[in-house]
Tab-separated table of C-alpha atoms in Angstrom:
chain	number	residue	atom	x	y	z
A	1	MET	CA	43.847	-49.713	32.419
A	2	LYS	CA	47.149	-51.572	32.430
A	3	LYS	CA	47.852	-52.089	28.739
A	4	ILE	CA	45.874	-50.586	25.860
A	5	LEU	CA	45.967	-51.382	22.152
A	6	ILE	CA	44.799	-48.891	19.512
A	7	ILE	CA	44.017	-50.412	16.123
A	8	ARG	CA	44.173	-47.942	13.243
A	9	PHE	CA	45.996	-49.103	10.122
A	10	SER	CA	45.439	-46.150	7.760
A	11	SER	CA	44.906	-43.591	6.121
A	12	ILE	CA	47.000	-40.431	6.635
A	13	GLY	CA	44.109	-38.191	7.663
A	14	ASP	CA	42.429	-40.806	9.843
A	15	ILE	CA	45.650	-41.693	11.652
A	16	ILE	CA	46.303	-38.031	12.396
A	17	GLN	CA	42.740	-37.653	13.670
A	18	CYS	CA	43.108	-40.747	15.835
A	19	MET	CA	46.294	-39.326	17.374
A	20	ALA	CA	43.997	-36.924	19.218
A	21	VAL	CA	43.024	-39.741	21.625
A	22	THR	CA	46.428	-40.699	23.044
A	23	GLY	CA	46.452	-37.788	25.460
A	24	GLY	CA	43.149	-38.983	26.854
A	25	PHE	CA	44.523	-42.381	27.800
A	26	LYS	CA	47.673	-40.969	29.375
A	27	ASN	CA	45.986	-38.039	31.108
A	28	HIS	CA	43.596	-40.370	32.920
A	29	HIS	CA	45.901	-43.383	33.272
A	30	PRO	CA	49.501	-42.095	33.243
A	31	LYS	CA	50.980	-45.474	34.101
A	32	THR	CA	49.174	-47.378	31.361
A	33	GLU	CA	51.195	-48.996	28.578
A	34	LEU	CA	49.896	-47.749	25.240
A	35	HIS	CA	50.413	-49.724	22.000
A	36	TRP	CA	49.276	-48.962	18.429
A	37	VAL	CA	49.055	-51.249	15.400
A	38	VAL	CA	49.418	-49.329	12.122
A	39	ARG	CA	50.327	-49.906	8.498
A	40	LYS	CA	54.101	-49.957	8.112
A	41	ASP	CA	54.285	-47.181	5.498
A	42	LEU	CA	52.377	-44.798	7.782
A	43	ALA	CA	54.095	-45.627	11.077
A	44	SER	CA	56.290	-42.509	10.899
A	45	LEU	CA	53.243	-40.358	11.635
A	46	ILE	CA	52.667	-41.730	15.111
A	47	LYS	CA	56.348	-42.050	16.018
A	48	ILE	CA	56.327	-38.368	16.997
A	49	ASP	CA	54.086	-39.105	19.992
A	50	PRO	CA	56.194	-40.204	22.978
A	51	ARG	CA	53.051	-41.304	24.835
A	52	ILE	CA	52.850	-44.361	22.578
A	53	ASP	CA	55.010	-46.991	24.229
A	54	LYS	CA	55.122	-49.477	21.351
A	55	ILE	CA	54.219	-49.378	17.666
A	56	TRP	CA	53.320	-52.580	15.824
A	57	GLU	CA	53.835	-52.195	12.082
A	58	PHE	CA	51.737	-54.212	9.648
A	59	ASP	CA	53.351	-54.805	6.261
A	60	ARG	CA	50.427	-55.141	3.843
A	61	GLU	CA	52.689	-56.847	1.305
A	62	LEU	CA	52.682	-59.862	3.616
A	63	GLY	CA	48.941	-60.218	3.099
A	64	MET	CA	46.595	-62.275	5.252
A	65	LEU	CA	49.289	-64.587	6.610
A	66	GLY	CA	51.279	-61.595	7.782
A	67	LEU	CA	48.210	-60.158	9.479
A	68	LEU	CA	47.456	-63.432	11.254
A	69	LYS	CA	51.052	-63.740	12.434
A	70	LEU	CA	50.940	-60.195	13.781
A	71	ALA	CA	47.601	-60.824	15.524
A	72	PHE	CA	48.967	-63.838	17.375
A	73	GLN	CA	52.002	-61.801	18.426
A	74	LEU	CA	49.645	-59.160	19.797
A	75	LYS	CA	47.671	-61.821	21.667
A	76	LYS	CA	50.755	-62.603	23.734
A	77	GLU	CA	50.769	-59.024	25.035
A	78	GLY	CA	47.659	-59.596	27.169
A	79	TYR	CA	45.945	-56.265	26.570
A	80	SER	CA	43.530	-55.137	29.253
A	81	HIS	CA	41.692	-52.788	26.844
A	82	ILE	CA	41.375	-52.610	23.046
A	83	TYR	CA	40.197	-49.645	21.002
A	84	ASP	CA	39.394	-50.562	17.405
A	85	ALA	CA	39.486	-47.163	15.743
A	86	HIS	CA	39.305	-48.660	12.245
A	87	SER	CA	36.446	-51.158	12.102
A	88	ASN	CA	37.374	-52.908	8.864
A	89	ILE	CA	38.109	-56.496	7.859
A	90	ARG	CA	41.698	-56.386	9.124
A	91	SER	CA	40.828	-54.899	12.488
A	92	ASN	CA	37.975	-57.384	12.943
A	93	ILE	CA	40.351	-60.286	12.316
A	94	VAL	CA	42.780	-58.903	14.894
A	95	LYS	CA	39.982	-58.412	17.442
A	96	THR	CA	38.641	-61.909	16.911
A	97	ILE	CA	42.036	-63.418	17.647
A	98	LEU	CA	42.687	-61.158	20.631
A	99	ASN	CA	39.259	-61.589	22.180
A	100	PRO	CA	37.485	-64.579	20.578
A	101	LEU	CA	34.934	-65.291	23.293
A	102	ASN	CA	33.611	-61.889	24.253
A	103	LEU	CA	33.759	-59.292	21.491
A	104	SER	CA	31.105	-57.227	23.255
A	105	SER	CA	33.243	-56.889	26.359
A	106	SER	CA	33.257	-53.491	28.082
A	107	LYS	CA	37.023	-53.602	27.698
A	108	LEU	CA	36.781	-53.550	23.918
A	109	ILE	CA	35.396	-50.537	22.077
A	110	THR	CA	34.921	-50.145	18.335
A	111	ARG	CA	34.555	-46.836	16.519
A	112	ARG	CA	31.487	-47.415	14.392
A	113	LYS	CA	31.276	-46.158	10.814
A	114	HIS	CA	27.504	-45.611	10.938
A	115	ARG	CA	27.012	-47.105	7.486
A	116	ILE	CA	23.216	-46.822	7.531
A	117	LYS	CA	23.425	-43.163	8.526
A	118	ARG	CA	25.905	-42.590	5.708
A	119	ILE	CA	23.513	-44.142	3.204
A	120	LEU	CA	20.719	-41.917	4.493
A	121	LEU	CA	22.944	-38.855	4.131
A	122	PHE	CA	24.528	-39.465	0.744
A	123	LYS	CA	21.608	-41.199	-0.983
A	124	PHE	CA	18.621	-39.411	0.531
A	125	GLY	CA	20.017	-36.198	2.046
A	126	ILE	CA	18.883	-37.167	5.554
A	127	ASN	CA	21.611	-36.277	8.047
A	128	LYS	CA	21.509	-38.237	11.300
A	129	LEU	CA	25.243	-37.763	11.915
A	130	PRO	CA	26.765	-34.959	14.014
A	131	ASN	CA	26.650	-31.755	11.986
A	132	PRO	CA	29.325	-30.576	11.556
A	133	PHE	CA	31.163	-33.869	11.850
A	134	ARG	CA	34.254	-32.953	13.899
A	135	ALA	CA	37.179	-35.150	12.939
A	136	PHE	CA	38.912	-35.488	16.306
A	137	GLU	CA	35.694	-35.827	18.265
A	138	SER	CA	34.617	-38.778	16.107
A	139	PHE	CA	37.632	-40.689	17.450
A	140	ARG	CA	37.350	-39.379	20.999
A	141	SER	CA	33.649	-39.968	21.466
A	142	PRO	CA	33.735	-43.812	21.639
A	143	ILE	CA	36.278	-43.936	24.468
A	144	ARG	CA	34.292	-41.517	26.601
A	145	LYS	CA	32.489	-44.718	27.631
A	146	TRP	CA	35.673	-45.470	29.593
A	147	ASP	CA	35.280	-42.119	31.422
A	148	ILE	CA	38.077	-40.569	29.385
A	149	ASN	CA	37.309	-36.898	28.797
A	150	ASN	CA	40.517	-34.895	29.186
A	151	PHE	CA	42.365	-34.974	25.856
A	152	GLU	CA	44.621	-31.967	26.422
A	153	THR	CA	48.021	-32.227	24.783
A	154	PRO	CA	50.809	-29.661	25.329
A	155	ASP	CA	52.274	-28.206	22.137
A	156	SER	CA	55.680	-29.419	23.296
A	157	ASN	CA	54.544	-33.049	23.280
A	158	TRP	CA	55.401	-33.850	19.681
A	159	VAL	CA	58.968	-35.041	19.122
A	160	PHE	CA	60.555	-35.416	15.688
A	161	PRO	CA	63.893	-37.195	15.127
A	162	ASP	CA	66.877	-34.838	15.088
A	163	GLU	CA	67.668	-35.609	11.453
A	164	ILE	CA	64.118	-34.683	10.428
A	165	GLU	CA	64.179	-31.506	12.498
A	166	ASN	CA	67.517	-30.447	11.034
A	167	LYS	CA	66.535	-31.149	7.441
A	168	CYS	CA	63.226	-29.308	7.758
A	169	SER	CA	64.882	-26.315	9.397
A	170	LYS	CA	67.258	-26.086	6.440
A	171	LEU	CA	64.449	-26.502	3.895
A	172	ILE	CA	62.374	-23.663	5.298
A	173	ASN	CA	65.281	-21.386	6.155
A	174	GLY	CA	64.090	-17.857	5.397
A	175	TYR	CA	60.433	-18.914	5.656
A	176	THR	CA	60.043	-19.033	9.418
A	177	GLN	CA	58.386	-15.639	9.949
A	178	ASN	CA	55.465	-13.894	8.276
A	179	THR	CA	54.763	-17.084	6.308
A	180	VAL	CA	51.596	-18.916	5.310
A	181	THR	CA	51.753	-22.668	4.684
A	182	LEU	CA	49.494	-23.747	1.815
A	183	VAL	CA	48.080	-27.261	1.400
A	184	PRO	CA	46.273	-27.061	-1.963
A	185	SER	CA	46.064	-30.727	-2.910
A	186	ALA	CA	43.526	-33.433	-2.076
A	187	ALA	CA	42.937	-37.038	-3.028
A	188	HIS	CA	40.043	-36.082	-5.313
A	189	ASP	CA	39.563	-33.098	-7.606
A	190	LEU	CA	36.163	-32.276	-6.147
A	191	LYS	CA	37.896	-31.148	-2.933
A	192	LYS	CA	40.468	-28.886	-4.628
A	193	TRP	CA	40.103	-25.107	-4.448
A	194	PRO	CA	40.851	-23.572	-7.900
A	195	VAL	CA	44.509	-22.898	-8.726
A	196	LYS	CA	43.711	-19.292	-9.651
A	197	TYR	CA	42.326	-18.724	-6.141
A	198	TRP	CA	45.568	-19.896	-4.548
A	199	GLN	CA	47.449	-17.618	-6.921
A	200	GLU	CA	45.218	-14.707	-5.953
A	201	VAL	CA	45.974	-15.238	-2.259
A	202	ILE	CA	49.704	-15.088	-2.956
A	203	THR	CA	49.418	-12.077	-5.259
A	204	GLN	CA	47.279	-9.995	-2.926
A	205	LEU	CA	49.222	-10.825	0.238
A	206	SER	CA	52.359	-9.354	-1.271
A	207	ASP	CA	54.038	-8.825	2.099
A	208	LYS	CA	53.814	-12.532	2.995
A	209	LYS	CA	55.932	-15.557	2.171
A	210	PHE	CA	54.424	-18.941	1.381
A	211	ILE	CA	55.328	-22.624	1.705
A	212	ILE	CA	53.474	-25.153	-0.453
A	213	LEU	CA	53.133	-28.759	0.714
A	214	GLY	CA	52.029	-31.498	-1.669
A	215	GLY	CA	52.843	-34.826	-3.250
A	216	PRO	CA	55.075	-35.741	-6.204
A	217	ASP	CA	52.126	-35.755	-8.623
A	218	ASP	CA	50.865	-32.307	-7.631
A	219	HIS	CA	52.475	-30.527	-10.578
A	220	PHE	CA	49.919	-27.709	-10.375
A	221	CYS	CA	51.718	-26.496	-7.245
A	222	GLU	CA	54.402	-25.055	-9.501
A	223	ASP	CA	51.700	-23.043	-11.269
A	224	ILE	CA	50.715	-21.624	-7.895
A	225	ARG	CA	54.334	-20.748	-7.116
A	226	SER	CA	54.896	-19.110	-10.488
A	227	VAL	CA	52.989	-15.926	-9.592
A	228	ALA	CA	55.666	-14.941	-7.037
A	229	PRO	CA	58.627	-17.359	-7.203
A	230	ASN	CA	60.838	-15.087	-5.098
A	231	ARG	CA	58.624	-15.520	-1.992
A	232	VAL	CA	57.025	-18.930	-2.510
A	233	LEU	CA	58.784	-22.165	-1.534
A	234	ASN	CA	57.262	-25.108	-3.381
A	235	LEU	CA	58.008	-28.320	-1.488
A	236	ALA	CA	55.479	-30.477	-3.351
A	237	GLY	CA	57.138	-33.827	-3.977
A	238	LYS	CA	60.343	-32.734	-2.239
A	239	THR	CA	59.579	-33.913	1.279
A	240	THR	CA	58.701	-37.242	2.812
A	241	LEU	CA	55.489	-37.762	4.711
A	242	HIS	CA	57.381	-37.391	7.984
A	243	GLU	CA	59.096	-34.198	6.816
A	244	SER	CA	55.832	-32.618	5.668
A	245	PHE	CA	54.391	-33.464	9.075
A	246	CYS	CA	57.331	-31.721	10.733
A	247	ILE	CA	57.047	-28.617	8.538
A	248	THR	CA	53.360	-28.365	9.405
A	249	SER	CA	54.281	-28.389	13.085
A	250	LYS	CA	56.487	-25.333	12.475
A	251	ALA	CA	53.910	-23.355	10.477
A	252	ASN	CA	52.933	-19.793	11.380
A	253	TYR	CA	49.548	-20.150	9.724
A	254	VAL	CA	47.945	-22.836	7.530
A	255	LEU	CA	45.524	-22.493	4.614
A	256	SER	CA	44.360	-25.948	3.625
A	257	GLY	CA	41.776	-27.840	1.688
A	258	ASP	CA	40.048	-30.889	3.134
A	259	THR	CA	43.046	-33.205	3.297
A	260	GLY	CA	45.290	-35.034	5.757
A	261	PHE	CA	47.538	-32.125	6.625
A	262	LEU	CA	44.580	-29.968	7.560
A	263	HIS	CA	44.196	-32.379	10.469
A	264	ALA	CA	47.927	-32.203	11.148
A	265	ALA	CA	47.623	-28.431	11.548
A	266	ASP	CA	44.629	-28.995	13.814
A	267	LEU	CA	46.544	-31.570	15.858
A	268	PHE	CA	49.416	-29.120	16.321
A	269	ASN	CA	46.938	-26.416	17.368
A	270	LYS	CA	47.882	-24.150	14.462
A	271	HIS	CA	45.943	-21.086	13.424
A	272	GLY	CA	44.509	-21.313	9.949
A	273	ILE	CA	41.631	-21.765	7.547
A	274	ALA	CA	39.964	-25.006	6.477
A	275	LEU	CA	38.359	-24.875	3.026
A	276	ILE	CA	35.535	-27.402	3.282
A	277	GLY	CA	33.783	-28.441	0.092
A	278	PRO	CA	31.656	-31.496	-0.740
A	279	SER	CA	32.673	-34.023	1.896
A	280	ALA	CA	31.103	-34.607	5.293
A	281	PHE	CA	33.945	-35.653	7.548
A	282	GLY	CA	36.770	-33.111	7.167
A	283	TYR	CA	35.833	-30.515	9.767
A	284	PRO	CA	38.622	-29.546	12.176
A	285	SER	CA	38.013	-29.712	15.910
A	286	GLY	CA	40.422	-27.141	17.341
A	287	LYS	CA	39.509	-23.558	18.197
A	288	ASN	CA	42.321	-22.098	16.076
A	289	MET	CA	41.163	-23.465	12.709
A	290	LYS	CA	38.384	-21.459	11.065
A	291	VAL	CA	36.042	-23.206	8.654
A	292	PHE	CA	35.175	-21.522	5.365
A	293	GLU	CA	32.340	-23.205	3.505
A	294	ILE	CA	29.249	-22.500	1.419
A	295	GLU	CA	25.899	-23.884	2.528
A	296	LEU	CA	24.152	-25.678	-0.333
A	297	PRO	CA	21.178	-28.096	-0.392
A	298	CYS	CA	23.371	-30.724	-2.073
A	299	LYS	CA	26.135	-30.528	0.537
A	300	PRO	CA	27.618	-32.784	1.758
A	301	CYS	CA	27.414	-35.051	-1.256
A	302	SER	CA	30.099	-37.636	-0.510
A	303	LYS	CA	32.321	-39.224	2.086
A	304	ASP	CA	35.600	-38.101	0.549
A	305	GLY	CA	34.910	-36.154	-2.644
A	306	SER	CA	35.284	-39.185	-4.898
A	307	THR	CA	31.841	-38.834	-6.488
A	308	ILE	CA	30.600	-36.690	-9.383
A	309	CYS	CA	29.166	-33.241	-8.657
A	310	LYS	CA	25.361	-33.443	-8.561
A	311	ILE	CA	24.584	-29.920	-9.771
A	312	LYS	CA	25.189	-28.003	-12.978
A	313	GLU	CA	27.638	-25.541	-11.399
A	314	ILE	CA	30.528	-27.944	-10.843
A	315	LYS	CA	32.305	-27.502	-7.497
A	316	LYS	CA	30.091	-24.570	-6.550
A	317	CYS	CA	30.664	-25.381	-2.880
A	318	LEU	CA	34.341	-24.491	-3.319
A	319	ILE	CA	34.251	-22.012	-6.188
A	320	ASP	CA	31.898	-19.773	-4.206
A	321	ILE	CA	34.474	-19.489	-1.409
A	322	LYS	CA	36.077	-16.419	-2.913
A	323	PRO	CA	39.759	-15.637	-2.306
A	324	GLU	CA	38.928	-12.093	-1.168
A	325	LYS	CA	37.352	-13.417	2.029
A	326	VAL	CA	40.293	-15.713	2.693
A	327	ILE	CA	42.796	-12.909	2.081
A	328	LYS	CA	40.968	-10.622	4.495
A	329	GLU	CA	40.988	-13.269	7.229
A	330	ILE	CA	44.711	-14.029	6.818
A	331	ALA	CA	45.650	-10.344	6.788
A	332	ALA	CA	43.622	-9.721	9.948
A	333	HIS	CA	45.315	-12.620	11.734
A	334	PHE	CA	48.833	-11.373	10.972
A	335	GLU	CA	47.858	-7.831	11.894
A	336	HIS	CA	46.922	-8.947	15.401
A	337	ASN	CA	49.519	-11.686	15.914
A	338	ILE	CA	53.290	-11.819	15.680
A	339	CYS	CA	54.099	-14.741	13.388
């Protein structure tokens, strides 16, 4: 393997999951040149991985012409191997230009989306997919065909720019020990643990400090903070994507719903709890993240929680994960570990 291209344009969670494969390429082929094509607004995520030799940024505002121009630039690179980790219209266009005569070549691998199996699962409740569906393994599994099996990554691998490191250190000053990082938001409401449960965790763990990560529209995070404002740092909407990524890398312990930064915590080998509700594909892969979920006949009911709950007890799969169990697990972790 002389020069490898990874194609994964988006989204936050999927890019983070896909970052679990770079160690595999470099562990087995340390001299290989590793490139990645990604959407421009998400490129900061993968810039922390020094094993990626070159990042190609696609500006979606440039549309199809911009994509074609980028594809022909990539063609000049003469890649020996291509891993399409996206398998969408854009990635298929890029592949066709890079390898027009032999798309089934053993030097080109595509991560399949198993659309028929998804239909069977979500329409008929027949699960032919791995259960549980481990996020990192879904990206690693395809390239095992290239005899790549060692994906170990040292915790010291990830490198953030000095300005990001310095800003994040200042932001969380006073919240570096005995602190739980909370990630309560999600793209869809069906994947959100109730606000009162987050509040209960903070109230009952009165000897702990908390950091909340979220986006600018996650106004409910202030409601969570309000139960103990003197020991809760609400950073929702106050950090960039890159900064939130950095803060996650510094976390003592992470409590997260099924969202992108759950996978960031998993990538950084953090201890924590994953609150898994209706979706099928959010399970962490690392040994340090514990999964809390409720088994129900209707679960999983969707790919990403964007559907309507199918039973009378709305969000039962999350509401029945009681805060008392979560509190007990967090307290036990801190009792046995110095954080």
